[in-house]
Each structure stands twice: as C-alpha cells, then as structure tokens.
C-alpha cells in the first residue's frame, strides 16, 4: 500500500472552491485514496477563515494533521494565522523526517507554501524524488522550482473537491501502474468502493421526486396569480413552465454524474437546449449530459488534462453535446410523447370523468402502498402540470390521500382509541393541512384496523368521484388552504377536499367510538 501525505492550505482561489470547508475537502481526498488502496501517512493543512488573497496574520486559522490512532484528520491547534504558521513548523519537520526515512511514497499539494510552512517537507520530497501532484497555479510553479518530481499540475479555477481528488489519485495511480476506479457518488469515508456506473444511477423515480419542488413552486405562483392585484404573476408562471425541462435536466445530470458543480453545469446547458422537448426532453438531455460528463471526466483525467480543463470538458462539452442531440433529433419526438400521454389521460377523463375519478380515488391508496404512485402516477402528474400547472391526478392525490389522511388523524386527535394515539396523530394532521404531504401519518391507524383502512379507500373514492364530477384539476404538496387557488375550479376543489376529509373523519370517528364503547362494556363484565 502506497503512503501519501497531503500538504497545503485553504488557499486564495481554493477557498471559494472547497477550501473553506476543510473537513469536506480532506474527506473527499481520503475517500478516493481508499478506493485506490492508498494510505494517508500524514497531513499538514492550514485552514484560514478567509481567503488567503486577503489574509492578515491576525486571521483565525486551524492546523489539520492526520491522527493515525483515529484514522482521520484532526485539528491540532487553533489560533491566529501567525500562531498556526509557527505550529505548522513542527509538523513540517515531522513530515520531512518521514520522507527522509522512506515512509512516504507520494505527495499531494493544494495551495501549498514551498518557501514557508511546507518548505522542509517539499525539499525532502525533492531530494527523494517522490511523485508529486497538486493544484494552485502560483504555489505549484514555486514548488516546481524546488526540483520536485511533478507528475501532474493544474490551477484551481473550475475545480471541485471531488474533481481535484479524482485527478490527484488518478495521476498517482497511473504513475505506479495501479488500477483505480474513482468513487463517484455520495460515499462516506470507510465504505471504500464506487457506487456503480452512471447507467446504474439512472433512476427516473428519483429524478422526478427530486424535481417536484420546482413544479410546486410553479403551482404556488399559479395560486398567487389568482389573488386580485397579483395577476401580473401569470407572466412569471409562463416563464416557470418553460423552465421545467431545465430543472429536470439538472437533477438528472446531477444524480447520474455525481460530479457536484460540474454535473450541474452540464445539466443546465443540456436543459436549456432541451426545452422544446418538454420535461421528457429535459429528462433525456439531463441523463445524456450526466453519462457523458462522467465518461469525459474519467477520460480527461486519464489523459492527464489539467483539472480546470477536465471540468470544462466534462461540464461544458458534455452538456452541449447532449443538449444538441436532443435539440436536433429527440425534442420533437419527446414533445409528441408527452402530448400523447396527456391526451390519452384527457380522453379517458372526458369519456366519463365521474367514473375516472372514482376509479383513480379507489386505487390511489393501493398504488402508494404498492410503490406504484411514485413510479408511475407522479410522473404523469408532472406531465399534466407541465401544460397548465395543475393535474387531474394531482387533484385526486390531494383529495384521496392528503385529505383522507387528515380526516383519519383528526378523528384520532378528537376521539383516539387510546391515549397515545392523539400524540401520534397531531403532528401528522398539522403536516397534512399545512404542507399537503405526509400521508404516511395515517398508516398506523389504517394498519391497526381493517375498518379504518376500508374507510380510507371509500373516502378516497368519494374524493376522486367529486374531482371527476366537478371536473377539477389541482395539486398536492401545498398547504390545504392554498390548494384550491392553484386549481382550475376553486370552489369545486374545495368541495372535493372537504368531502373526502369529512368522510374519512366521520368513518374513523365512528369506528373509534365503537371500539371505546366495546372496551368499556368488556371492562364492566
């Protein structure tokens, strides 16, 4: 196992690109080192509380070193920068001695100080001709004059903690002829192995769920635009609808590539070029950008491109290529596919809206319990919202799930079967009403009684029936008092919501009272 030491500081430009979070910066490095089966033999990292482009000797700072006992970076001392620089001298001497004794195989530099805090270690590394890699244009140039064996170097601009770490470890691995597969994903130190390829991280359900806040923001604008004096917000609503493919593309690229800001940029570029394809086009563009960013990043690192160039290629070129493919070839097909799904649903609803609403309401609880809701229903809701900001199935969601859950929890607050039930029900009811979500709050009561479960399905069917009869389009995930204003029929949606809430409340209340009466009779006997 190769022993690596890390030398440097939070830097000037580096400070804005991860250096102000030394724990995260060092953690990312350690994750990549572990993936390559390298061992951290020592750290000397000076973290200041401001950019070193505008530093003073009185600036608060900390000295990070490596704890062999705890196997993690620890803060050895805190104080002013002047005091920390003095404390760093002792660590510099220790690391230089380790190099001289043959205990170090390679060095990573980040905004190091070859003529100051890192002088002895860098001179020892030059004497031993250890392979050195690092970032920081000025510091790396100064380090090179010391006779170091620099195998790769780059400026800091455009890099992230992850891309720098992967670049460093790739360079060292290639130098020693070792195999190394970067850890790309949310992996904490200690897990050690990559979380699969880009293809394995494609999760349509996860992308849609993560994009939902953007759709809800659009719906809130729609609701606000109904208020007298705020009608000008309708123009904002149009802008937000047009931006939905970009939101989807960014989330998709981020989840697939897992390259922090690089994948976000790739997603934005691809999303902007995919808007003509709607959210399906944005989804395809974002996934393509993520896959391509991941591939180009790995290749550019293998080709030893400077880290800044790696990020430009992985973020800019990947997003551009994926976006152009969607723009010229996929967007028309994607737009037609989205329109086809919406048209099919509209035709089914128009054929018999009452029956469609009833069936949707009766099936909504089995769908969410069976995992079908997030996998199939939510994407259709988002496709409907892309056109008008609200949805038929979204209205069934609010009436059949959220309001039914609110009714069940309200009944258990007023007349619980046991004392502890009210404490469980109260937070759920407040979230149902205040945020339009957390239907899971009803689960404990539904699973405890088949009658409550049956009442929930019946109430959801009623809510869906009212949605169909009144021809309502709406959404969930917003406060109950605001939901009607985001619909196409304010009074109709309010009636449907109150109908399902009242139905589930009354059924659950009756069941709870019957249970309590039976318990009293059993106690008397």
Short mmCIF file of C-alpha atoms in Angstrom, two decimals:
data_model
loop_
_atom_site.label_atom_id
_atom_site.label_comp_id
_atom_site.label_asym_id
_atom_site.label_seq_id
_atom_site.Cartn_x
_atom_site.Cartn_y
_atom_site.Cartn_z
CA UNK A 1 0.00 0.00 0.00
CA UNK A 2 1.37 3.38 -1.02
CA UNK A 3 1.72 6.02 1.69
CA UNK A 4 0.61 9.53 0.73
CA UNK A 5 0.94 12.84 2.55
CA UNK A 6 -1.23 15.91 1.97
CA UNK A 7 0.28 19.38 2.22
CA UNK A 8 -1.41 22.71 1.71
CA UNK A 9 -3.86 25.32 2.86
CA UNK A 10 -7.37 26.61 2.27
CA UNK A 11 -5.76 28.95 -0.26
CA UNK A 12 -6.95 32.02 -2.10
CA UNK A 13 -8.98 30.86 -5.07
CA UNK A 14 -9.24 27.42 -3.49
CA UNK A 15 -11.06 28.97 -0.52
CA UNK A 16 -14.08 29.65 -2.73
CA UNK A 17 -13.92 26.21 -4.35
CA UNK A 18 -13.99 23.96 -1.29
CA UNK A 19 -11.13 25.26 0.83
CA UNK A 20 -13.44 26.99 3.30
CA UNK A 21 -14.76 23.52 4.20
CA UNK A 22 -11.54 21.67 5.06
CA UNK A 23 -13.37 18.69 6.53
CA UNK A 24 -15.24 18.08 3.27
CA UNK A 25 -12.15 18.73 1.16
CA UNK A 26 -9.99 16.27 3.10
CA UNK A 27 -12.78 13.71 3.37
CA UNK A 28 -13.19 13.60 -0.41
CA UNK A 29 -9.47 13.05 -0.81
CA UNK A 30 -9.46 10.25 1.73
CA UNK A 31 -12.41 8.51 0.04
CA UNK A 32 -10.58 8.49 -3.30
CA UNK A 33 -7.32 7.37 -1.66
CA UNK A 34 -9.09 4.46 -0.02
CA UNK A 35 -10.64 3.44 -3.35
CA UNK A 36 -7.11 3.27 -4.80
CA UNK A 37 -5.86 1.42 -1.70
CA UNK A 38 -3.55 4.27 -0.74
CA UNK A 39 -2.83 5.07 2.88
CA UNK A 40 -2.77 8.58 4.31
CA UNK A 41 0.54 8.83 6.16
CA UNK A 42 0.31 12.47 7.16
CA UNK A 43 -1.45 15.80 6.72
CA UNK A 44 -0.41 19.38 7.19
CA UNK A 45 -3.30 21.59 6.14
CA UNK A 46 -3.72 25.18 7.29
CA UNK A 47 -7.34 26.30 7.15
CA UNK A 48 -7.97 30.03 7.48
CA UNK A 49 -11.36 31.65 7.98
CA UNK A 50 -10.97 33.83 4.91
CA UNK A 51 -9.33 33.69 1.51
CA UNK A 52 -5.55 33.95 1.69
CA UNK A 53 -5.73 36.53 -1.07
CA UNK A 54 -6.86 38.94 1.65
CA UNK A 55 -5.19 37.41 4.68
CA UNK A 56 -3.81 39.01 7.83
CA UNK A 57 -1.61 37.48 10.48
CA UNK A 58 -4.43 38.01 12.97
CA UNK A 59 -6.93 35.98 10.89
CA UNK A 60 -8.30 32.96 12.81
CA UNK A 61 -7.00 29.66 11.46
CA UNK A 62 -6.65 25.95 12.28
CA UNK A 63 -3.98 23.33 11.66
CA UNK A 64 -5.22 19.92 10.47
CA UNK A 65 -2.99 16.87 10.89
CA UNK A 66 -3.53 13.12 10.44
CA UNK A 67 -4.35 11.03 13.52
CA UNK A 68 -3.06 7.51 12.99
CA UNK A 69 -4.97 6.31 16.06
CA UNK A 70 -8.33 7.70 14.93
CA UNK A 71 -7.59 7.25 11.21
CA UNK A 72 -8.95 10.67 10.34
CA UNK A 73 -7.88 14.32 10.10
CA UNK A 74 -7.98 16.20 13.40
CA UNK A 75 -7.41 19.82 14.38
CA UNK A 76 -4.07 20.00 16.16
CA UNK A 77 -4.29 23.67 17.09
CA UNK A 78 -6.35 26.82 16.63
CA UNK A 79 -5.36 30.46 16.82
CA UNK A 80 -4.30 33.33 14.64
CA UNK A 81 -2.66 32.60 11.31
CA UNK A 82 0.67 33.72 12.74
CA UNK A 83 0.35 31.24 15.60
CA UNK A 84 -0.76 28.44 13.29
CA UNK A 85 2.18 29.04 10.96
CA UNK A 86 4.51 28.59 13.94
CA UNK A 87 2.70 25.41 14.99
CA UNK A 88 2.95 24.11 11.42
CA UNK A 89 6.75 24.19 11.57
CA UNK A 90 6.83 21.21 13.92
CA UNK A 91 4.51 19.22 11.65
CA UNK A 92 6.62 20.20 8.65
CA UNK A 93 9.69 18.80 10.41
CA UNK A 94 7.88 15.55 11.26
CA UNK A 95 6.70 15.00 7.69
CA UNK A 96 10.15 15.84 6.29
CA UNK A 97 11.67 13.23 8.64
CA UNK A 98 9.12 10.63 7.49
CA UNK A 99 10.07 11.31 3.87
CA UNK A 100 13.76 11.04 4.66
CA UNK A 101 13.14 7.71 6.42
CA UNK A 102 11.38 6.28 3.34
CA UNK A 103 7.94 6.23 4.97
CA UNK A 104 6.25 8.27 2.22
CA UNK A 105 5.66 7.27 -1.40
CA UNK A 106 3.84 10.29 -2.85
CA UNK A 107 2.76 13.86 -2.11
CA UNK A 108 -0.41 15.84 -2.81
CA UNK A 109 -0.15 19.64 -2.75
CA UNK A 110 -3.04 22.09 -2.58
CA UNK A 111 -2.18 25.78 -2.41
CA UNK A 112 0.96 24.81 -0.54
CA UNK A 113 3.71 27.15 0.66
CA UNK A 114 7.03 25.82 -0.69
CA UNK A 115 9.01 28.65 0.89
CA UNK A 116 7.09 28.76 4.14
CA UNK A 117 5.01 26.26 6.12
CA UNK A 118 5.77 23.35 3.76
CA UNK A 119 9.42 24.14 2.98
CA UNK A 120 11.11 21.22 4.73
CA UNK A 121 8.67 18.54 3.53
CA UNK A 122 8.84 19.80 -0.07
CA UNK A 123 12.65 19.90 -0.01
CA UNK A 124 12.72 16.34 1.38
CA UNK A 125 10.28 15.21 -1.33
CA UNK A 126 12.51 16.80 -3.99
CA UNK A 127 15.56 15.01 -2.60
CA UNK A 128 13.73 11.67 -2.51
CA UNK A 129 12.24 12.34 -5.98
CA UNK A 130 8.76 11.38 -4.81
CA UNK A 131 5.94 11.77 -7.34
CA UNK A 132 4.02 14.97 -6.61
CA UNK A 133 0.64 16.12 -7.88
CA UNK A 134 -1.36 19.17 -6.94
CA UNK A 135 -3.29 22.32 -7.75
CA UNK A 136 -2.69 26.01 -7.23
CA UNK A 137 -1.05 27.81 -10.14
CA UNK A 138 1.30 30.05 -8.15
CA UNK A 139 2.19 27.53 -5.46
CA UNK A 140 2.76 24.66 -7.92
CA UNK A 141 5.01 26.86 -10.04
CA UNK A 142 7.04 27.74 -6.95
CA UNK A 143 7.15 24.08 -5.88
CA UNK A 144 8.45 23.01 -9.30
CA UNK A 145 11.48 25.28 -8.86
CA UNK A 146 12.48 23.19 -5.82
CA UNK A 147 13.29 20.24 -8.04
CA UNK A 148 10.15 18.24 -7.30
CA UNK A 149 9.11 15.34 -9.50
CA UNK A 150 5.76 16.82 -10.56
CA UNK A 151 3.67 14.23 -12.42
CA UNK A 152 0.61 16.46 -12.87
CA UNK A 153 -0.30 20.04 -12.05
CA UNK A 154 -3.18 22.40 -12.56
CA UNK A 155 -4.68 25.66 -11.47
CA UNK A 156 -7.61 25.66 -9.08
CA UNK A 157 -10.15 27.55 -11.20
CA UNK A 158 -13.19 25.47 -12.14
CA UNK A 159 -12.32 22.53 -9.90
CA UNK A 160 -14.31 20.97 -7.05
CA UNK A 161 -13.26 18.88 -4.07
CA UNK A 162 -14.25 15.73 -5.93
CA UNK A 163 -12.69 16.54 -9.29
CA UNK A 164 -9.42 17.58 -7.66
CA UNK A 165 -9.31 14.44 -5.55
CA UNK A 166 -10.03 12.15 -8.50
CA UNK A 167 -7.42 13.95 -10.59
CA UNK A 168 -4.76 13.59 -7.89
CA UNK A 169 -5.37 9.91 -7.25
CA UNK A 170 -5.66 9.06 -10.93
CA UNK A 171 -2.28 10.69 -11.61
CA UNK A 172 -0.59 8.79 -8.78
CA UNK A 173 -2.25 5.51 -9.76
CA UNK A 174 -1.12 5.80 -13.38
CA UNK A 175 2.39 6.70 -12.22
CA UNK A 176 2.61 3.49 -10.19
CA UNK A 177 0.65 1.37 -12.67
CA UNK A 178 -2.12 0.66 -10.18
CA UNK A 179 -5.76 0.17 -11.10
CA UNK A 180 -8.10 2.77 -9.66
CA UNK A 181 -11.77 3.38 -10.20
CA UNK A 182 -12.93 6.74 -8.83
CA UNK A 183 -15.63 6.79 -6.21
CA UNK A 184 -18.38 8.79 -7.89
CA UNK A 185 -21.37 9.15 -5.59
CA UNK A 186 -22.35 10.02 -2.05
CA UNK A 187 -19.86 7.76 -0.33
CA UNK A 188 -18.56 8.41 3.15
CA UNK A 189 -15.06 7.62 4.30
CA UNK A 190 -14.85 3.98 5.28
CA UNK A 191 -17.02 2.48 2.53
CA UNK A 192 -14.24 2.44 0.06
CA UNK A 193 -15.73 1.25 -3.20
CA UNK A 194 -17.52 3.04 -6.06
CA UNK A 195 -21.31 3.18 -6.16
CA UNK A 196 -21.73 1.79 -9.64
CA UNK A 197 -21.57 3.27 -13.11
CA UNK A 198 -23.52 6.19 -14.47
CA UNK A 199 -26.05 3.81 -16.05
CA UNK A 200 -26.71 2.14 -12.70
CA UNK A 201 -27.56 5.53 -11.18
CA UNK A 202 -30.33 6.31 -13.69
CA UNK A 203 -33.48 6.38 -11.58
CA UNK A 204 -36.49 8.03 -13.22
CA UNK A 205 -38.47 7.92 -9.99
CA UNK A 206 -35.66 9.57 -8.04
CA UNK A 207 -35.24 12.27 -10.68
CA UNK A 208 -38.95 13.08 -10.68
CA UNK A 209 -39.17 13.19 -6.89
CA UNK A 210 -36.16 15.47 -6.62
CA UNK A 211 -37.62 17.77 -9.30
CA UNK A 212 -41.00 18.06 -7.58
CA UNK A 213 -40.17 21.26 -5.62
CA UNK A 214 -39.73 23.11 -8.91
CA UNK A 215 -43.22 22.08 -10.04
CA UNK A 216 -44.70 23.05 -6.69
CA UNK A 217 -43.01 26.46 -6.90
CA UNK A 218 -44.72 26.91 -10.26
CA UNK A 219 -48.07 25.89 -8.78
CA UNK A 220 -47.67 28.36 -5.92
CA UNK A 221 -47.11 31.13 -8.47
CA UNK A 222 -50.28 30.00 -10.23
CA UNK A 223 -52.20 30.17 -6.95
CA UNK A 224 -50.80 33.60 -6.13
CA UNK A 225 -51.72 34.90 -9.58
CA UNK A 226 -55.40 34.30 -8.72
CA UNK A 227 -55.24 36.91 -5.96
CA UNK A 228 -56.52 40.35 -7.02
CA UNK A 229 -53.59 42.68 -7.61
CA UNK A 230 -51.18 39.84 -8.35
CA UNK A 231 -52.37 38.91 -11.83
CA UNK A 232 -49.01 40.03 -13.25
CA UNK A 233 -47.60 36.80 -11.78
CA UNK A 234 -49.22 34.93 -14.65
CA UNK A 235 -46.24 36.01 -16.76
CA UNK A 236 -43.90 34.55 -14.14
CA UNK A 237 -45.94 31.35 -14.31
CA UNK A 238 -45.31 31.11 -18.06
CA UNK A 239 -41.58 31.55 -17.51
CA UNK A 240 -41.53 28.81 -14.86
CA UNK A 241 -43.38 26.36 -17.10
CA UNK A 242 -40.75 26.93 -19.78
CA UNK A 243 -38.00 26.29 -17.19
CA UNK A 244 -39.31 22.88 -16.06
CA UNK A 245 -37.21 20.88 -18.58
CA UNK A 246 -34.11 22.66 -17.27
CA UNK A 247 -34.94 21.66 -13.69
CA UNK A 248 -35.45 18.03 -14.72
CA UNK A 249 -32.20 18.05 -16.75
CA UNK A 250 -30.13 19.48 -13.90
CA UNK A 251 -31.45 16.94 -11.40
CA UNK A 252 -30.92 14.08 -13.85
CA UNK A 253 -27.35 15.12 -14.70
CA UNK A 254 -26.50 15.62 -11.01
CA UNK A 255 -27.82 12.20 -10.00
CA UNK A 256 -26.24 10.34 -12.91
CA UNK A 257 -22.81 12.01 -12.96
CA UNK A 258 -22.39 12.88 -9.24
CA UNK A 259 -19.69 15.43 -10.07
CA UNK A 260 -21.03 18.31 -7.97
CA UNK A 261 -20.94 21.65 -9.80
CA UNK A 262 -19.61 20.03 -12.97
CA UNK A 263 -22.70 17.89 -13.42
CA UNK A 264 -24.96 20.81 -12.51
CA UNK A 265 -23.44 22.93 -15.27
CA UNK A 266 -23.76 20.05 -17.74
CA UNK A 267 -27.42 19.68 -16.78
CA UNK A 268 -28.14 23.39 -17.21
CA UNK A 269 -26.55 23.50 -20.66
CA UNK A 270 -28.36 20.35 -21.77
CA UNK A 271 -31.64 21.50 -20.23
CA UNK A 272 -31.63 24.88 -21.96
CA UNK A 273 -31.18 23.12 -25.29
CA UNK A 274 -33.87 20.55 -24.45
CA UNK A 275 -36.77 22.88 -23.59
CA UNK A 276 -38.55 22.21 -26.89
CA UNK A 277 -38.84 18.57 -25.87
CA UNK A 278 -40.69 19.34 -22.64
CA UNK A 279 -39.89 17.52 -19.44
CA UNK A 280 -39.30 14.25 -21.33
CA UNK A 281 -36.74 16.05 -23.48
CA UNK A 282 -35.18 17.59 -20.37
CA UNK A 283 -35.04 14.16 -18.75
CA UNK A 284 -33.29 12.62 -21.75
CA UNK A 285 -30.93 15.58 -22.13
CA UNK A 286 -30.02 15.54 -18.44
CA UNK A 287 -29.37 11.80 -18.36
CA UNK A 288 -27.27 12.08 -21.51
CA UNK A 289 -25.31 15.00 -20.06
CA UNK A 290 -24.69 13.07 -16.84
CA UNK A 291 -23.47 9.96 -18.62
CA UNK A 292 -21.27 11.95 -20.96
CA UNK A 293 -19.90 14.14 -18.16
CA UNK A 294 -18.96 11.05 -16.20
CA UNK A 295 -17.25 9.47 -19.21
CA UNK A 296 -15.41 12.60 -20.34
CA UNK A 297 -14.29 13.35 -16.81
CA UNK A 298 -12.70 9.93 -16.43
CA UNK A 299 -11.07 10.06 -19.84
CA UNK A 300 -9.67 13.58 -19.42
CA UNK A 301 -8.19 12.63 -16.06
CA UNK A 302 -6.62 9.54 -17.60
CA UNK A 303 -5.16 11.72 -20.35
CA UNK A 304 -3.72 13.97 -17.63
CA UNK A 305 -5.54 17.09 -18.68
CA UNK A 306 -5.25 19.94 -16.13
CA UNK A 307 -8.06 19.78 -13.59
CA UNK A 308 -9.57 23.05 -14.81
CA UNK A 309 -9.72 21.72 -18.38
CA UNK A 310 -11.19 18.44 -17.15
CA UNK A 311 -14.08 20.32 -15.57
CA UNK A 312 -14.63 22.49 -18.64
CA UNK A 313 -14.81 19.45 -20.91
CA UNK A 314 -16.90 17.34 -18.52
CA UNK A 315 -19.34 20.13 -17.69
CA UNK A 316 -19.47 22.31 -20.79
CA UNK A 317 -18.85 19.89 -23.64
CA UNK A 318 -20.95 17.08 -22.13
CA UNK A 319 -23.92 19.39 -21.64
CA UNK A 320 -23.51 20.91 -25.08
CA UNK A 321 -23.31 17.58 -26.93
CA UNK A 322 -26.22 16.02 -25.05
CA UNK A 323 -28.31 19.16 -25.46
CA UNK A 324 -27.65 19.46 -29.17
CA UNK A 325 -28.63 15.83 -29.74
CA UNK A 326 -31.95 16.47 -28.01
CA UNK A 327 -32.44 19.81 -29.76
CA UNK A 328 -32.00 18.45 -33.28
CA UNK A 329 -33.18 14.85 -33.03
CA UNK A 330 -35.09 13.98 -29.85
CA UNK A 331 -37.05 17.11 -28.88
CA UNK A 332 -39.87 16.69 -31.47
CA UNK A 333 -40.36 13.04 -30.54
CA UNK A 334 -40.21 13.78 -26.79
CA UNK A 335 -42.71 16.62 -27.12
CA UNK A 336 -45.11 14.37 -29.03
CA UNK A 337 -44.70 11.60 -26.45
CA UNK A 338 -45.57 13.96 -23.60
CA UNK A 339 -48.51 15.35 -25.51
CA UNK A 340 -49.67 11.83 -26.30
CA UNK A 341 -49.69 10.79 -22.64
CA UNK A 342 -51.60 13.93 -21.65
CA UNK A 343 -54.10 13.48 -24.50
CA UNK A 344 -54.71 9.84 -23.58
CA UNK A 345 -55.44 10.76 -19.97
CA UNK A 346 -57.70 13.64 -21.02
CA UNK A 347 -59.65 11.37 -23.36
CA UNK A 348 -60.16 8.81 -20.60
CA UNK A 349 -61.36 11.51 -18.23
CA UNK A 350 -63.64 13.14 -20.80
CA UNK A 351 -65.20 9.79 -21.70
CA UNK A 352 -66.60 9.51 -18.18
CA UNK A 353 -65.00 11.91 -15.72
CA UNK A 354 -67.02 10.66 -12.73
CA UNK A 355 -66.01 7.04 -13.33
CA UNK A 356 -62.38 8.02 -13.98
CA UNK A 357 -62.25 9.99 -10.75
CA UNK A 358 -63.90 7.19 -8.77
CA UNK A 359 -61.50 4.54 -10.08
CA UNK A 360 -58.47 6.79 -9.51
CA UNK A 361 -59.62 7.52 -5.97
CA UNK A 362 -60.26 3.88 -5.11
CA UNK A 363 -56.85 2.85 -6.43
CA UNK A 364 -54.76 5.71 -5.04
CA UNK A 365 -54.08 4.13 -1.62
CA UNK A 366 -53.23 0.65 -3.04
CA UNK A 367 -50.98 2.46 -5.55
CA UNK A 368 -48.97 4.32 -2.94
CA UNK A 369 -48.74 1.29 -0.66
CA UNK A 370 -47.61 -0.86 -3.59
CA UNK A 371 -44.96 1.62 -4.76
CA UNK A 372 -46.81 2.41 -7.98
CA UNK A 373 -47.60 6.02 -7.09
CA UNK A 374 -44.06 7.41 -7.21
CA UNK A 375 -43.02 5.19 -10.09
CA UNK A 376 -45.96 5.83 -12.42
CA UNK A 377 -48.56 8.28 -11.13
CA UNK A 378 -46.23 11.09 -10.07
CA UNK A 379 -44.50 11.30 -13.49
CA UNK A 380 -47.94 11.57 -15.14
CA UNK A 381 -48.91 14.31 -12.66
CA UNK A 382 -45.78 16.23 -13.60
CA UNK A 383 -46.54 15.79 -17.30
CA UNK A 384 -50.02 17.23 -16.73
CA UNK A 385 -48.61 20.12 -14.69
CA UNK A 386 -46.16 20.94 -17.47
CA UNK A 387 -49.05 22.22 -19.58
CA UNK A 388 -51.33 24.02 -17.11
CA UNK A 389 -49.72 23.97 -13.67
CA UNK A 390 -52.29 21.56 -12.24
CA UNK A 391 -53.44 18.00 -12.82
CA UNK A 392 -56.43 15.66 -12.68
CA UNK A 393 -54.42 13.00 -10.86
CA UNK A 394 -52.86 15.74 -8.74
CA UNK A 395 -56.35 16.68 -7.55
CA UNK A 396 -57.08 13.02 -6.76
CA UNK A 397 -53.78 12.93 -4.85
CA UNK A 398 -54.83 15.84 -2.65
CA UNK A 399 -58.39 14.63 -2.06
CA UNK A 400 -57.79 10.89 -1.96
CA UNK A 401 -54.55 10.78 0.01
CA UNK A 402 -53.79 14.01 1.84
CA UNK A 403 -57.32 14.95 2.89
CA UNK A 404 -58.19 11.37 3.79
CA UNK A 405 -55.09 11.17 5.96
CA UNK A 406 -56.04 14.50 7.56
CA UNK A 407 -59.51 13.18 8.35
CA UNK A 408 -58.18 9.98 9.93
CA UNK A 409 -55.61 11.81 12.05
CA UNK A 410 -58.14 14.48 13.10
CA UNK A 411 -60.53 11.77 14.32
CA UNK A 412 -57.72 10.24 16.36
CA UNK A 413 -56.96 13.61 17.92
CA UNK A 414 -60.58 14.18 18.96
CA UNK A 415 -61.55 10.62 19.92
CA UNK A 416 -58.50 8.30 19.94
CA UNK A 417 -58.84 4.62 20.70
CA UNK A 418 -56.10 5.01 23.31
CA UNK A 419 -54.32 7.93 24.93
CA UNK A 420 -51.12 7.59 22.93
CA UNK A 421 -52.89 7.78 19.57
CA UNK A 422 -53.60 11.51 19.83
CA UNK A 423 -49.91 12.33 20.29
CA UNK A 424 -49.08 10.32 17.18
CA UNK A 425 -51.91 11.80 15.11
CA UNK A 426 -51.47 15.52 15.89
CA UNK A 427 -48.17 16.15 14.07
CA UNK A 428 -49.41 14.20 11.05
CA UNK A 429 -52.62 16.21 10.84
CA UNK A 430 -50.74 19.52 11.03
CA UNK A 431 -48.38 18.43 8.23
CA UNK A 432 -51.27 17.19 6.09
CA UNK A 433 -53.06 20.52 6.37
CA UNK A 434 -50.04 22.81 6.49
CA UNK A 435 -47.90 21.20 3.80
CA UNK A 436 -50.15 18.93 1.74
CA UNK A 437 -47.98 15.86 2.24
CA UNK A 438 -47.04 13.09 4.73
CA UNK A 439 -49.98 10.78 4.05
CA UNK A 440 -47.98 8.15 5.92
CA UNK A 441 -49.34 9.75 9.10
CA UNK A 442 -52.50 7.66 8.61
CA UNK A 443 -50.63 4.36 8.28
CA UNK A 444 -50.58 3.40 11.99
CA UNK A 445 -54.38 3.74 12.20
CA UNK A 446 -55.10 2.13 8.84
CA UNK A 447 -52.87 -0.85 9.54
CA UNK A 448 -54.32 -1.28 13.05
CA UNK A 449 -57.90 -1.53 11.80
CA UNK A 450 -59.23 -3.01 8.58
CA UNK A 451 -62.33 -0.86 9.03
CA UNK A 452 -60.28 2.34 9.09
CA UNK A 453 -58.36 1.03 6.06
CA UNK A 454 -61.59 0.35 4.23
CA UNK A 455 -62.91 3.75 5.23
CA UNK A 456 -59.81 5.39 3.79
CA UNK A 457 -60.31 3.69 0.42
CA UNK A 458 -64.03 4.57 0.41
CA UNK A 459 -63.29 8.21 1.29
CA UNK A 460 -60.61 8.41 -1.39
CA UNK A 461 -63.10 7.02 -3.89
CA UNK A 462 -65.56 9.72 -2.88
CA UNK A 463 -62.91 12.41 -3.23
CA UNK A 464 -61.97 11.11 -6.68
CA UNK A 465 -65.63 10.96 -7.68
CA UNK A 466 -66.12 14.61 -6.68
CA UNK A 467 -62.99 15.57 -8.62
CA UNK A 468 -64.41 13.89 -11.70
CA UNK A 469 -67.96 15.21 -11.35
CA UNK A 470 -66.76 18.77 -10.75
CA UNK A 471 -64.06 18.48 -13.46
CA UNK A 472 -61.31 19.62 -11.09
CA UNK A 473 -57.59 19.95 -11.79
CA UNK A 474 -55.31 20.59 -8.82
CA UNK A 475 -52.19 19.53 -6.92
CA UNK A 476 -50.98 18.22 -3.58
CA UNK A 477 -47.77 19.19 -1.74
CA UNK A 478 -49.10 22.68 -0.97
CA UNK A 479 -50.95 23.98 2.11
CA UNK A 480 -54.58 22.88 2.12
CA UNK A 481 -55.86 26.47 2.27
CA UNK A 482 -53.77 27.37 -0.82
CA UNK A 483 -54.51 24.27 -2.91
CA UNK A 484 -57.90 25.43 -4.29
CA UNK A 485 -56.29 28.60 -5.65
CA UNK A 486 -53.88 26.54 -7.77
CA UNK A 487 -56.76 24.63 -9.36
CA UNK A 488 -58.93 25.34 -12.36
CA UNK A 489 -62.04 25.34 -10.15
CA UNK A 490 -61.52 26.92 -6.75
CA UNK A 491 -64.91 26.10 -5.27
CA UNK A 492 -65.01 22.65 -6.83
CA UNK A 493 -61.62 21.64 -5.46
CA UNK A 494 -62.51 22.97 -2.01
CA UNK A 495 -65.72 20.91 -2.04
CA UNK A 496 -63.88 17.75 -3.11
CA UNK A 497 -61.22 18.26 -0.45
CA UNK A 498 -63.75 18.87 2.32
CA UNK A 499 -65.84 15.94 1.12
CA UNK A 500 -63.07 13.34 1.42
CA UNK A 501 -61.76 14.84 4.67
CA UNK A 502 -65.22 14.81 6.26
CA UNK A 503 -65.94 11.28 5.07
CA UNK A 504 -62.72 9.79 6.45
CA UNK A 505 -63.11 11.78 9.66
CA UNK A 506 -66.66 10.58 10.30
CA UNK A 507 -65.89 6.94 9.48
CA UNK A 508 -62.79 6.88 11.68
CA UNK A 509 -64.57 8.72 14.49
CA UNK A 510 -67.45 6.20 14.48
CA UNK A 511 -65.03 3.26 14.47
CA UNK A 512 -63.02 4.74 17.35
CA UNK A 513 -66.16 5.43 19.43
CA UNK A 514 -67.46 1.91 18.81
CA UNK A 515 -64.11 0.49 19.87
CA UNK A 516 -64.09 2.57 23.08
CA UNK A 517 -67.68 1.55 23.92
CA UNK A 518 -66.84 -2.11 23.41
CA UNK A 519 -63.82 -1.73 25.69
CA UNK A 520 -65.99 -0.15 28.37
CA UNK A 521 -68.51 -3.00 28.18
CA UNK A 522 -65.73 -5.58 28.42
CA UNK A 523 -64.35 -3.78 31.46
CA UNK A 524 -67.77 -3.82 33.19
CA UNK A 525 -68.22 -7.52 32.51
#
